[in-house]
Coordinates of C-alpha atoms and ligand atoms in Angstrom, one line a residue:
Chain A
M737 CA -22.6 -2.4 -21.7
G738 CA -21.2 1.1 -20.6
M739 CA -18.0 0.5 -18.1
T740 CA -17.1 1.8 -15.7
L741 CA -14.4 5.2 -14.4
A742 CA -11.9 2.8 -14.2
E743 CA -12.1 1.1 -17.1
K744 CA -12.7 4.7 -19.5
I745 CA -9.7 5.8 -18.0
I746 CA -7.3 2.1 -18.5
A747 CA -9.4 2.1 -21.9
R748 CA -8.0 5.4 -23.5
A749 CA -4.2 5.3 -21.5
G750 CA -4.7 1.8 -23.3
G751 CA -5.5 3.3 -26.7
R752 CA -8.4 1.1 -26.8
D753 CA -12.6 2.2 -27.4
E754 CA -13.6 -0.8 -24.7
V755 CA -11.7 -3.0 -21.8
R756 CA -13.0 -5.1 -19.3
P757 CA -12.6 -7.1 -16.6
D758 CA -9.7 -10.0 -16.4
D759 CA -8.0 -7.9 -19.8
V760 CA -4.5 -7.4 -19.6
L761 CA -2.9 -4.5 -22.0
W762 CA 0.5 -2.4 -21.5
V763 CA -0.5 0.9 -20.9
E764 CA 0.8 5.2 -21.0
V765 CA 1.5 6.4 -18.0
D766 CA -0.1 10.0 -17.3
V767 CA 2.1 10.5 -13.6
A768 CA 4.5 8.5 -11.8
M769 CA 6.0 8.7 -8.3
T770 CA 8.8 6.6 -6.9
H771 CA 10.5 8.0 -2.7
D772 CA 13.5 6.5 -1.1
S773 CA 12.6 3.0 -0.3
S774 CA 12.2 1.3 -3.0
G775 CA 12.9 4.3 -5.9
P776 CA 16.7 5.7 -7.3
R777 CA 18.3 3.4 -5.0
R778 CA 16.9 0.2 -6.0
F779 CA 16.2 0.4 -9.7
W780 CA 19.2 3.2 -10.7
P781 CA 21.8 0.5 -11.6
A782 CA 19.4 -1.4 -13.7
L783 CA 17.8 1.1 -15.9
K784 CA 22.1 1.9 -16.1
E785 CA 22.9 -1.2 -17.3
L786 CA 19.5 -1.0 -20.0
G787 CA 21.3 1.8 -21.6
V788 CA 18.3 4.1 -21.1
G789 CA 17.6 7.7 -19.6
I790 CA 14.4 8.0 -18.5
W791 CA 10.9 8.1 -20.3
D792 CA 9.5 11.6 -19.3
P793 CA 11.3 13.6 -16.1
D794 CA 8.5 16.3 -16.0
K795 CA 6.3 13.1 -15.5
L796 CA 8.1 11.7 -13.2
V797 CA 7.5 12.7 -9.3
I798 CA 10.2 11.9 -6.5
V799 CA 9.7 12.3 -2.9
A800 CA 12.5 11.2 -0.4
D801 CA 9.7 10.9 3.3
H802 CA 10.9 6.9 4.4
Y803 CA 14.5 8.0 5.7
V804 CA 14.6 11.1 6.8
P805 CA 15.9 11.9 8.5
A806 CA 18.9 10.9 7.8
A807 CA 19.1 8.7 11.4
D808 CA 21.6 6.8 11.0
V809 CA 24.5 6.6 7.8
G810 CA 23.5 3.8 6.1
S811 CA 20.2 6.0 5.8
A812 CA 21.6 8.5 4.5
R813 CA 23.2 7.2 1.5
I814 CA 19.9 6.7 0.8
L815 CA 19.0 10.0 0.3
Q816 CA 22.2 10.8 -1.6
T817 CA 21.5 8.9 -4.3
T818 CA 18.0 10.2 -4.3
R819 CA 19.7 13.6 -4.8
E820 CA 22.2 12.6 -7.3
F821 CA 19.2 10.8 -8.8
V822 CA 17.3 14.2 -9.2
E823 CA 20.3 15.6 -10.6
E824 CA 21.2 13.2 -13.4
Y825 CA 18.3 13.2 -14.6
G826 CA 16.5 16.7 -14.0
I827 CA 13.3 16.4 -12.3
S828 CA 11.4 19.7 -11.1
R829 CA 8.7 17.6 -8.9
F830 CA 11.5 16.3 -6.6
H831 CA 11.2 16.8 -2.4
E832 CA 13.0 15.4 0.8
A833 CA 11.1 16.2 4.1
E834 CA 8.1 18.0 2.0
G835 CA 5.6 15.6 3.5
I836 CA 4.8 12.2 2.9
S837 CA 4.8 10.5 -1.4
H838 CA 1.3 10.2 -0.8
T839 CA 0.3 13.1 1.3
L840 CA 2.4 15.8 -1.7
M841 CA 0.7 13.8 -4.8
V842 CA -2.9 14.5 -3.9
E843 CA -1.9 18.7 -1.9
K844 CA -0.5 19.6 -4.8
A845 CA -2.7 18.5 -7.5
Y846 CA 0.0 16.4 -9.3
V847 CA -2.6 13.9 -11.0
R848 CA -6.0 15.1 -12.1
P849 CA -9.4 13.4 -12.8
G850 CA -9.2 10.8 -15.7
M851 CA -5.4 10.6 -15.2
M852 CA -3.8 6.8 -14.7
Y853 CA -1.2 7.8 -12.0
V854 CA 1.0 4.7 -10.7
G855 CA 3.1 5.1 -7.8
G856 CA 5.8 3.0 -6.4
D857 CA 4.6 2.2 -3.1
S858 CA 0.7 0.0 -1.8
H859 CA -0.9 3.5 -0.5
S860 CA -0.1 5.3 -4.1
L861 CA -3.9 4.2 -4.5
T862 CA -4.5 7.0 -1.8
A863 CA -4.9 10.0 -5.2
G864 CA -7.6 8.2 -6.2
V865 CA -9.5 10.6 -4.3
L866 CA -9.0 13.1 -6.8
G867 CA -10.9 10.7 -9.6
C868 CA -8.0 9.5 -11.3
F869 CA -6.7 5.1 -11.7
A870 CA -4.3 4.9 -9.3
I871 CA -2.3 2.1 -8.9
G872 CA 1.0 0.7 -6.6
V873 CA 3.5 -1.3 -7.6
G874 CA 6.9 -2.6 -6.8
S875 CA 10.5 -1.7 -8.1
T876 CA 11.2 -3.8 -11.7
D877 CA 7.2 -2.1 -12.4
M878 CA 8.6 1.2 -11.8
L879 CA 11.8 0.4 -13.1
G880 CA 9.2 -0.3 -15.8
I881 CA 8.0 2.4 -16.1
V882 CA 11.0 4.4 -15.9
A883 CA 12.1 3.7 -18.7
T884 CA 9.8 3.0 -21.0
G885 CA 6.1 4.8 -19.7
R886 CA 4.3 2.1 -20.3
T887 CA 3.4 -0.9 -17.7
W888 CA 1.0 -3.8 -17.6
L889 CA -2.0 -4.2 -16.4
R890 CA -5.1 -6.3 -15.8
V891 CA -8.4 -4.8 -15.5
P892 CA -9.7 -5.4 -12.1
R893 CA -13.4 -5.9 -11.2
T894 CA -15.2 -2.6 -9.8
I895 CA -17.0 -2.7 -6.8
R896 CA -19.5 0.7 -6.3
V897 CA -19.4 1.5 -2.0
Q898 CA -22.9 3.6 -1.7
I899 CA -22.3 5.4 1.8
D900 CA -25.9 5.9 2.7
H901 CA -26.3 8.9 5.7
E902 CA -24.0 11.0 7.5
L903 CA -21.5 9.9 10.4
S904 CA -21.8 10.7 14.2
A905 CA -20.4 13.9 15.5
G906 CA -17.6 12.3 16.8
V907 CA -16.5 9.2 13.8
T908 CA -14.2 9.8 10.8
A909 CA -13.8 8.4 7.7
K910 CA -11.2 6.5 9.3
D911 CA -14.3 4.4 11.8
L912 CA -15.4 4.0 8.2
I913 CA -13.2 2.4 6.2
L914 CA -12.1 0.0 9.3
S915 CA -15.8 -1.0 9.8
I916 CA -15.6 -1.3 6.0
I917 CA -12.0 -3.6 6.5
G918 CA -13.6 -5.6 9.7
D919 CA -16.7 -7.0 7.4
Q920 CA -15.0 -7.5 4.2
G921 CA -11.5 -8.9 5.8
M922 CA -8.3 -8.3 4.1
D923 CA -8.2 -9.8 0.7
G924 CA -12.1 -8.4 1.1
G925 CA -12.0 -6.3 -2.5
L926 CA -8.6 -8.2 -3.8
Y927 CA -8.1 -7.3 -7.2
R928 CA -10.7 -5.1 -7.7
V929 CA -11.0 -1.4 -7.4
L930 CA -13.0 0.4 -4.8
E931 CA -15.2 3.7 -6.4
F932 CA -16.7 5.6 -3.5
G933 CA -20.7 7.5 -3.7
G934 CA -23.3 8.3 -1.9
E935 CA -24.0 11.0 0.7
A936 CA -21.8 10.7 3.5
I937 CA -18.7 10.5 0.7
S938 CA -20.1 14.0 -0.5
G939 CA -20.4 15.5 2.6
M940 CA -16.3 13.9 2.9
D941 CA -14.0 17.2 2.5
I942 CA -10.7 15.5 0.4
E943 CA -8.5 15.1 3.4
E944 CA -11.1 12.5 5.0
R945 CA -12.4 10.7 1.5
S946 CA -8.7 10.0 1.4
V947 CA -7.8 7.8 4.0
L948 CA -10.9 5.6 2.2
T949 CA -9.0 5.3 -1.5
N950 CA -5.0 4.5 1.2
M951 CA -6.8 2.4 3.5
C952 CA -8.0 0.3 0.4
A953 CA -4.8 -0.6 -0.1
E954 CA -5.9 -3.0 3.2
I955 CA -8.8 -4.9 1.8
G956 CA -6.1 -5.8 -1.1
A957 CA -7.9 -3.7 -4.1
K958 CA -6.5 -2.5 -6.9
S959 CA -7.4 1.3 -6.3
G960 CA -10.1 2.9 -4.6
I961 CA -11.9 6.3 -6.4
V962 CA -14.0 9.3 -6.1
P963 CA -15.3 11.0 -9.3
A964 CA -14.2 14.4 -8.9
D965 CA -17.4 16.5 -7.8
S966 CA -17.7 20.2 -7.0
T967 CA -15.7 19.0 -3.8
T968 CA -13.0 18.0 -6.3
V969 CA -13.2 20.4 -7.9
S970 CA -13.3 23.3 -5.6
Y971 CA -9.9 21.6 -4.2
L972 CA -8.5 21.5 -7.4
A973 CA -9.1 25.7 -8.4
E974 CA -8.0 26.4 -5.3
R975 CA -4.3 24.6 -6.7
G976 CA -4.8 26.3 -9.8
V977 CA -5.8 23.9 -11.7
D978 CA -9.0 23.9 -13.4
V979 CA -11.6 20.7 -14.1
P980 CA -14.8 19.9 -14.8
E981 CA -16.7 17.1 -12.6
G982 CA -16.0 13.9 -14.0
P983 CA -15.5 11.2 -16.0
F984 CA -18.1 8.9 -14.4
S985 CA -18.5 5.5 -14.5
D986 CA -21.7 5.0 -17.2
D987 CA -25.1 4.5 -15.7
D988 CA -25.7 0.9 -17.5
A989 CA -21.5 0.3 -16.8
G990 CA -20.8 -3.3 -15.2
F991 CA -20.4 -2.9 -12.0
E992 CA -19.4 -6.4 -9.9
A993 CA -21.5 -5.6 -6.8
T994 CA -22.0 -3.0 -4.3
W995 CA -20.9 -3.0 -1.4
S996 CA -24.0 -0.6 0.7
Y997 CA -23.3 1.2 4.6
D998 CA -25.3 3.5 7.2
A999 CA -22.5 5.8 8.0
A1000 CA -25.1 6.8 11.0
A1001 CA -25.5 3.6 11.9
V1002 CA -20.9 3.9 12.5
V1003 CA -18.9 3.5 15.7
P1004 CA -15.5 4.9 16.6
V1005 CA -14.1 1.5 16.8
V1006 CA -10.1 0.1 16.4
A1007 CA -7.5 -2.0 15.0
R1008 CA -6.9 -4.6 17.2
P1009 CA -2.9 -6.1 17.1
H1010 CA -1.3 -7.4 14.2
K1011 CA -4.2 -8.1 12.1
H1012 CA -6.0 -4.5 10.2
D1013 CA -9.7 -6.4 10.2
D1014 CA -9.4 -7.6 13.1
V1015 CA -11.7 -4.3 13.9
I1016 CA -14.0 -4.0 17.4
P1017 CA -15.9 -0.5 18.8
A1018 CA -13.8 1.8 20.6
A1019 CA -15.7 0.9 23.4
A1020 CA -15.3 -2.6 23.7
A1021 CA -11.4 -2.8 23.4
G1022 CA -11.0 -3.1 27.6
E1023 CA -8.1 -3.1 29.6
A1024 CA -5.7 -2.3 26.4
W1025 CA -3.2 0.2 28.4
L1026 CA -1.1 2.1 26.6
T1027 CA 3.2 3.4 26.5
R1028 CA 2.5 4.2 23.6
A1029 CA 0.1 6.8 21.4
Y1030 CA 1.0 7.7 17.8
I1031 CA -0.5 10.1 14.9
G1032 CA 1.5 9.8 11.9
A1033 CA 1.3 8.9 8.3
C1034 CA 0.0 8.9 4.6
T1035 CA -3.4 8.1 6.7
G1036 CA -3.5 9.8 9.6
A1037 CA -2.0 12.4 10.0
K1038 CA -2.7 15.5 7.4
Y1039 CA -4.1 18.9 8.6
R1040 CA -7.6 17.4 8.9
D1041 CA -6.2 14.7 11.1
L1042 CA -4.3 17.5 13.4
A1043 CA -7.0 19.5 13.9
M1044 CA -9.9 16.7 15.1
A1045 CA -6.6 15.2 17.7
A1046 CA -6.4 19.2 19.3
E1047 CA -10.2 18.7 19.6
V1048 CA -9.5 16.2 21.6
L1049 CA -6.6 17.2 23.3
A1050 CA -7.8 20.6 23.4
G1051 CA -7.2 22.4 27.8
R1052 CA -6.0 18.2 28.4
K1053 CA -2.8 16.1 29.4
V1054 CA -1.2 13.1 28.3
A1055 CA -1.2 10.0 30.8
S1056 CA 1.5 9.5 32.8
G1057 CA 3.7 6.9 31.0
V1058 CA 2.8 7.2 28.1
L1059 CA 4.3 8.9 25.1
L1060 CA 2.1 10.3 22.1
Q1061 CA 3.9 11.2 19.2
V1062 CA 2.6 13.2 16.2
A1063 CA 4.3 13.4 12.5
P1064 CA 2.8 15.4 10.5
A1065 CA 2.2 14.4 6.7
S1066 CA 4.0 17.2 5.1
R1067 CA 5.4 20.7 5.9
A1068 CA 1.9 22.5 4.5
A1069 CA -0.1 20.0 6.9
L1070 CA 2.3 21.3 9.9
R1071 CA 2.1 25.2 9.2
Q1072 CA -1.7 24.9 8.8
A1073 CA -2.0 23.5 12.4
M1074 CA 0.9 26.4 14.2
E1075 CA -0.9 29.3 12.5
N1076 CA -4.3 28.8 13.8
G1077 CA -2.6 27.3 17.4
V1078 CA -3.3 23.1 16.6
A1079 CA -0.1 22.6 17.2
Q1080 CA 0.3 24.8 20.2
T1081 CA -2.6 22.5 21.3
L1082 CA -0.9 19.4 21.1
M1083 CA 2.0 20.3 22.3
D1084 CA 0.2 21.6 25.4
A1085 CA -1.0 18.5 25.7
G1086 CA 2.3 17.0 26.3
A1087 CA 2.4 15.8 22.7
H1088 CA 5.2 15.5 20.5
I1089 CA 6.6 16.4 17.3
L1090 CA 8.0 14.4 14.8
S1091 CA 9.8 15.4 11.8
T1092 CA 7.4 15.5 8.2
G1093 CA 8.0 11.5 6.3
C1094 CA 7.3 8.3 7.6
G1095 CA 8.2 8.7 11.1
A1096 CA 7.5 5.5 12.7
C1097 CA 4.3 3.5 10.3
P1098 CA 7.3 1.9 8.2
G1099 CA 9.3 0.7 11.3
I1100 CA 12.2 2.3 9.3
G1101 CA 12.6 5.7 10.4
T1102 CA 12.5 7.4 13.8
G1103 CA 10.8 7.0 16.8
V1104 CA 10.1 3.6 17.1
L1105 CA 8.2 1.2 18.8
G1106 CA 10.5 -1.4 21.2
P1107 CA 9.9 -4.4 22.8
G1108 CA 6.9 -5.3 25.5
E1109 CA 5.1 -1.6 23.8
V1110 CA 1.7 -1.2 23.8
C1111 CA 0.6 1.7 21.4
I1112 CA -2.7 2.8 19.9
S1113 CA -2.2 4.4 16.6
T1114 CA -3.2 6.5 12.9
T1115 CA -1.4 4.8 10.6
S1116 CA -3.5 2.1 8.4
R1117 CA -0.9 -1.4 9.4
N1118 CA -0.3 -3.1 12.4
A1119 CA 1.2 -6.4 11.3
R1120 CA 3.8 -8.0 13.8
G1121 CA 6.8 -5.9 14.7
R1122 CA 6.0 -3.4 12.0
M1123 CA 6.5 -0.2 14.1
G1124 CA 9.0 -1.5 15.2
S1125 CA 9.6 -4.4 17.8
P1126 CA 8.3 -7.9 16.9
D1127 CA 7.3 -8.0 20.7
S1128 CA 5.3 -4.7 20.5
E1129 CA 1.5 -4.5 19.5
V1130 CA -0.4 -1.8 17.7
W1131 CA -4.0 -0.8 17.5
L1132 CA -5.7 1.4 15.1
G1133 CA -7.5 4.1 15.6
S1134 CA -8.9 7.4 14.3
P1135 CA -7.4 10.4 15.1
Y1136 CA -9.8 11.4 17.8
S1137 CA -9.3 7.3 18.8
V1138 CA -5.5 8.4 18.7
A1139 CA -6.2 11.4 21.1
A1140 CA -8.5 10.7 23.4
A1141 CA -6.3 6.6 24.3
A1142 CA -3.3 9.0 25.3
V1143 CA -5.4 11.1 28.1
A1144 CA -6.1 8.1 29.1
G1145 CA -3.8 5.4 29.2
R1146 CA -6.0 2.6 27.4
V1147 CA -8.4 2.2 24.4
I1148 CA -12.1 4.3 25.3
D1149 CA -14.1 5.6 22.8
P1150 CA -13.1 8.9 22.2
R1151 CA -16.9 10.8 22.0
E1152 CA -16.5 10.2 25.7
L1153 CA -14.3 13.1 25.9
L1154 CA -15.4 14.9 23.2
A1155 CA -18.5 16.0 24.7
V1156 CA -21.4 14.1 22.3
P1157 CA -23.9 11.4 22.5
A1158 CA -22.8 8.2 22.4
Chain B
M104 CA 8.8 -28.3 -20.2
T105 CA 9.8 -26.5 -17.3
T106 CA 10.1 -28.9 -13.7
I107 CA 10.0 -27.8 -10.2
E108 CA 10.6 -30.2 -7.4
G109 CA 10.8 -29.7 -3.5
K110 CA 9.5 -29.8 1.0
V111 CA 6.8 -27.9 1.3
W112 CA 7.0 -24.6 3.7
K113 CA 3.6 -24.2 4.7
F114 CA 2.0 -21.0 6.2
G115 CA -0.9 -19.5 6.3
D116 CA -3.9 -16.9 5.1
N117 CA -2.6 -13.1 5.4
V118 CA 1.0 -13.5 5.6
D119 CA 1.7 -9.4 5.2
T120 CA 5.6 -8.9 3.3
D121 CA 6.6 -7.2 7.5
V122 CA 6.5 -10.5 9.0
I123 CA 8.3 -12.3 5.5
V124 CA 10.8 -8.6 5.7
P125 CA 10.1 -6.5 8.0
G126 CA 11.6 -2.6 7.8
K127 CA 14.2 -2.6 9.9
Y128 CA 15.7 -5.5 7.6
L129 CA 15.6 -3.2 3.9
I130 CA 18.1 -0.7 4.4
G131 CA 20.2 -4.2 3.3
D132 CA 21.7 -6.1 0.9
I133 CA 19.2 -9.0 -1.0
E134 CA 22.1 -11.9 0.5
E135 CA 21.5 -10.5 4.4
I136 CA 17.7 -9.5 4.2
A137 CA 17.4 -12.9 3.0
E138 CA 18.9 -15.1 6.6
H139 CA 16.2 -12.8 7.4
V140 CA 13.2 -13.7 6.4
M141 CA 9.6 -14.6 7.4
E142 CA 11.3 -14.2 10.7
G143 CA 8.6 -12.2 12.0
I144 CA 6.1 -15.2 11.1
R145 CA 9.2 -18.0 12.1
P146 CA 12.1 -17.0 12.9
G147 CA 15.1 -18.9 12.2
F148 CA 12.9 -20.2 9.0
A149 CA 15.9 -19.3 6.8
D150 CA 17.9 -21.9 8.2
L151 CA 15.0 -24.2 7.7
V152 CA 15.8 -24.2 3.5
Q153 CA 17.1 -25.8 1.1
P154 CA 17.6 -25.2 -2.2
G155 CA 14.0 -26.3 -4.1
D156 CA 12.1 -26.0 -1.3
V157 CA 8.2 -25.0 -2.2
L158 CA 6.7 -22.6 0.1
V159 CA 2.5 -22.9 0.4
G160 CA 0.4 -20.1 1.6
G161 CA -2.8 -19.8 2.0
K162 CA -4.8 -16.4 1.0
N163 CA -3.5 -12.9 0.4
F164 CA -0.5 -13.7 0.3
G165 CA 2.1 -11.5 0.3
T166 CA -0.2 -8.2 1.4
G167 CA 1.0 -4.9 2.6
S168 CA 4.0 -2.9 1.6
S169 CA 5.2 -3.1 -2.0
R170 CA 8.7 -4.2 -0.9
E171 CA 10.5 -6.2 -4.4
V172 CA 12.7 -7.3 -1.9
A173 CA 9.9 -9.6 -0.4
P174 CA 9.6 -12.1 -2.9
R175 CA 13.5 -11.6 -3.5
A176 CA 14.9 -12.6 -0.4
I177 CA 12.5 -16.0 -0.2
Q178 CA 14.0 -16.5 -3.9
A179 CA 17.7 -15.8 -2.4
A180 CA 17.2 -17.8 0.4
G181 CA 16.3 -20.9 -2.0
I182 CA 12.7 -21.2 -2.7
S183 CA 12.0 -22.0 -5.6
A184 CA 8.4 -22.1 -6.2
I185 CA 5.2 -20.2 -4.2
V186 CA 2.0 -21.9 -3.8
A187 CA -1.0 -20.0 -2.9
E188 CA -5.1 -20.3 -2.4
S189 CA -4.6 -16.6 -4.1
F190 CA -1.9 -13.7 -3.9
A191 CA -1.6 -10.0 -2.8
R192 CA -1.8 -8.1 -6.0
I193 CA 1.7 -6.4 -6.3
F194 CA 3.0 -9.4 -4.3
F195 CA 1.7 -11.3 -7.6
R196 CA 2.9 -8.8 -9.9
N197 CA 6.7 -8.1 -8.2
C198 CA 7.2 -12.0 -8.2
I199 CA 6.6 -12.2 -12.2
N200 CA 8.7 -8.3 -13.0
V201 CA 11.9 -10.4 -10.1
G202 CA 11.5 -13.7 -12.5
F203 CA 9.7 -15.7 -9.7
V204 CA 6.3 -17.7 -10.9
P205 CA 3.8 -17.3 -8.4
L206 CA 0.9 -20.2 -9.2
E207 CA -2.4 -19.9 -7.8
C208 CA -4.1 -22.5 -6.7
S209 CA -7.8 -22.1 -4.7
T210 CA -6.9 -26.1 -3.8
A211 CA -3.7 -25.9 -2.4
G212 CA -4.7 -25.3 1.2
A213 CA -4.4 -29.1 1.2
I214 CA -1.7 -29.1 0.1
E215 CA 0.1 -30.1 3.9
E216 CA 4.7 -28.7 5.3
G217 CA 6.3 -31.3 4.5
Q218 CA 4.4 -33.3 1.5
H219 CA 7.5 -33.5 -1.3
L220 CA 5.3 -31.0 -4.9
H221 CA 6.3 -31.4 -8.2
I222 CA 5.1 -28.8 -10.4
D223 CA 4.8 -28.6 -14.4
T224 CA 5.2 -24.3 -14.6
D225 CA 3.8 -24.4 -18.6
T226 CA 1.1 -26.5 -17.7
G227 CA 0.6 -24.4 -13.9
V228 CA -0.3 -28.9 -12.5
V229 CA 1.0 -29.0 -9.3
T230 CA 1.5 -32.9 -8.1
V231 CA 1.7 -33.7 -4.5
S232 CA 4.0 -36.6 -4.5
E233 CA 3.5 -38.6 -1.9
T234 CA -0.6 -39.1 -2.8
G235 CA -0.7 -37.8 -6.8
V236 CA -2.6 -35.4 -5.5
T237 CA -3.1 -33.0 -8.3
H238 CA -3.6 -28.7 -8.0
Q239 CA -4.3 -26.8 -11.3
A240 CA -2.8 -23.3 -11.1
L241 CA -4.1 -20.5 -12.4
R242 CA -3.3 -20.1 -15.7
L243 CA -1.3 -16.8 -17.3
P244 CA -1.8 -14.7 -19.7
T245 CA 0.6 -14.6 -22.4
E246 CA 1.8 -11.0 -21.8
I247 CA 3.1 -12.1 -18.5
G248 CA 4.0 -15.0 -19.9
E249 CA 5.9 -13.5 -22.1
I250 CA 8.1 -11.2 -19.5
L251 CA 8.4 -14.2 -17.5
E252 CA 9.9 -16.7 -20.3
A253 CA 12.7 -13.4 -20.9
G254 CA 13.4 -14.3 -16.2
G255 CA 11.7 -11.1 -15.3
L256 CA 11.1 -7.5 -16.6
E257 CA 13.7 -6.4 -16.9
P258 CA 14.8 -8.7 -18.8
F259 CA 12.9 -8.7 -20.3
L260 CA 12.6 -4.6 -21.5
K261 CA 17.0 -5.9 -22.2
Q262 CA 15.0 -8.2 -24.9
R263 CA 12.8 -5.0 -26.5
I264 CA 14.9 -1.7 -25.5
G265 CA 17.8 -4.0 -27.5
G266 CA 15.4 -4.9 -30.1
R267 CA 14.8 -1.6 -31.0
T268 CA 18.0 -0.6 -31.6
Ligands
LIG271 S1 3.3 6.8 6.0 FE1 3.3 4.6 6.4 S2 2.3 4.2 4.6 FE2 2.1 5.9 4.1 S3 3.7 6.4 2.5 FE3 5.1 6.4 4.1 S4 5.9 4.3 5.6 FE4 4.0 3.6 3.5

């Protein structure tokens, strides 16, 4: 029997000819990433105690994204520690306030197809969009990797996620993945790797595809992966990286299951407050009155997300009583939005542009929610208190849905404002 | 043989790390964080826990962010073990790495709040003291057993790296 793409990558990194689901093995990591929150401040003391240096300063990427800009002295201290670590160990790929770690790993082509990539954050699997095996771990795991370049893992079963036909106008990758999560439940992909394919995936650009791999975290998956096709190859070529298409799963690989979806049947959806698998059509949200609309995070504030929001907001104003905040996922995204008028459109509609970084998404940055606030957000999670007060509520939706809700003052089907058939 | 005995605190499915340790407390040190553990779902929990108590969860326990302080804070609050129907994968890894045995029992849903558990971590047998009903936890592979035996990944690395030099 052949191997799935994930199995091939794990076997190669583990120095084996073959691996099978549930094998536990030690693997060599090709590239690792850690950020200000889970990074040096957590593992540096232990690293010192181990009395070793770091495995390879050129294979470790460090991003300060959670505590930027420092909102208080404690945050500023965390950022200082991060910089001191970078200085001490001579890390060349360090980015502070330049973007969210997962967005930068892709944008800067720090991962390549076929690589074994480990990041110190649950959304590290975003990078699987470029055909690498990407997993997220906690800070002691990261200590082990930083010190030795190795980590242990259990080979996950692979589920093929086959998306036929194309998404309709006004419907996005976010609606697709939320629909899948609503269908499978938040532990529907537990310990699995989800390999995406089909016409709808071929038709999406890298930024849209990355919403799918990003939110594999919300279905319990260990990883999400999109095998490198011509779109991946040109995306990487634009960034000076020349690679062929592939690697791919073997035809006779052992997939555990196939989940088939019809993209044409997907409609704009939202996840109701406190549970990201409580997914309903946006049109069925009822009287969900808002105080806040948030466009941010590695999930929903890349250039394309900002452009989608601008499509809805052009010539319109945010409803009174609603604060629309936009925290671009990277400086490059913001720059592009400034160059072609997208940023202008957002601001003309009344948006408040926040600094590039995680912002209010994890409830530790600027722009968090107060008690009683109701927000609709392009982020990935809405557990109680995630974005601030435990007495606030967060709906999740696509950039179209968030922008449309900001204008209407309540959650609506964004196609009402996009002049496309619902 | 390592045994753990303690009173059960029961939680449901999909307990998220954001409710175990809300993001706003991430800035503090572990003792401070432990005072707020589970605050998002059961305010005042830290004050109710007696050292040695056991936490029982449903499916996908510890879903959400990779914050390792989630298992650390539960540990620091005095909880001696977590039994769940299934664990979110990063939380599961983090438990092992901090030397906290995750006991995955598909039948854990039948355990009730306030009961007392007797856990044999070597065999993975979880016994309800009141009823004598037993639950078998998933056996962990040797590679993971070695890390747990060392007391977590950090002491494990110390042994290995120390052994090399
Ligand atoms: S933007 Fe949100 S989901 Fe993304 S890395 Fe930051 S905190 Fe995590």
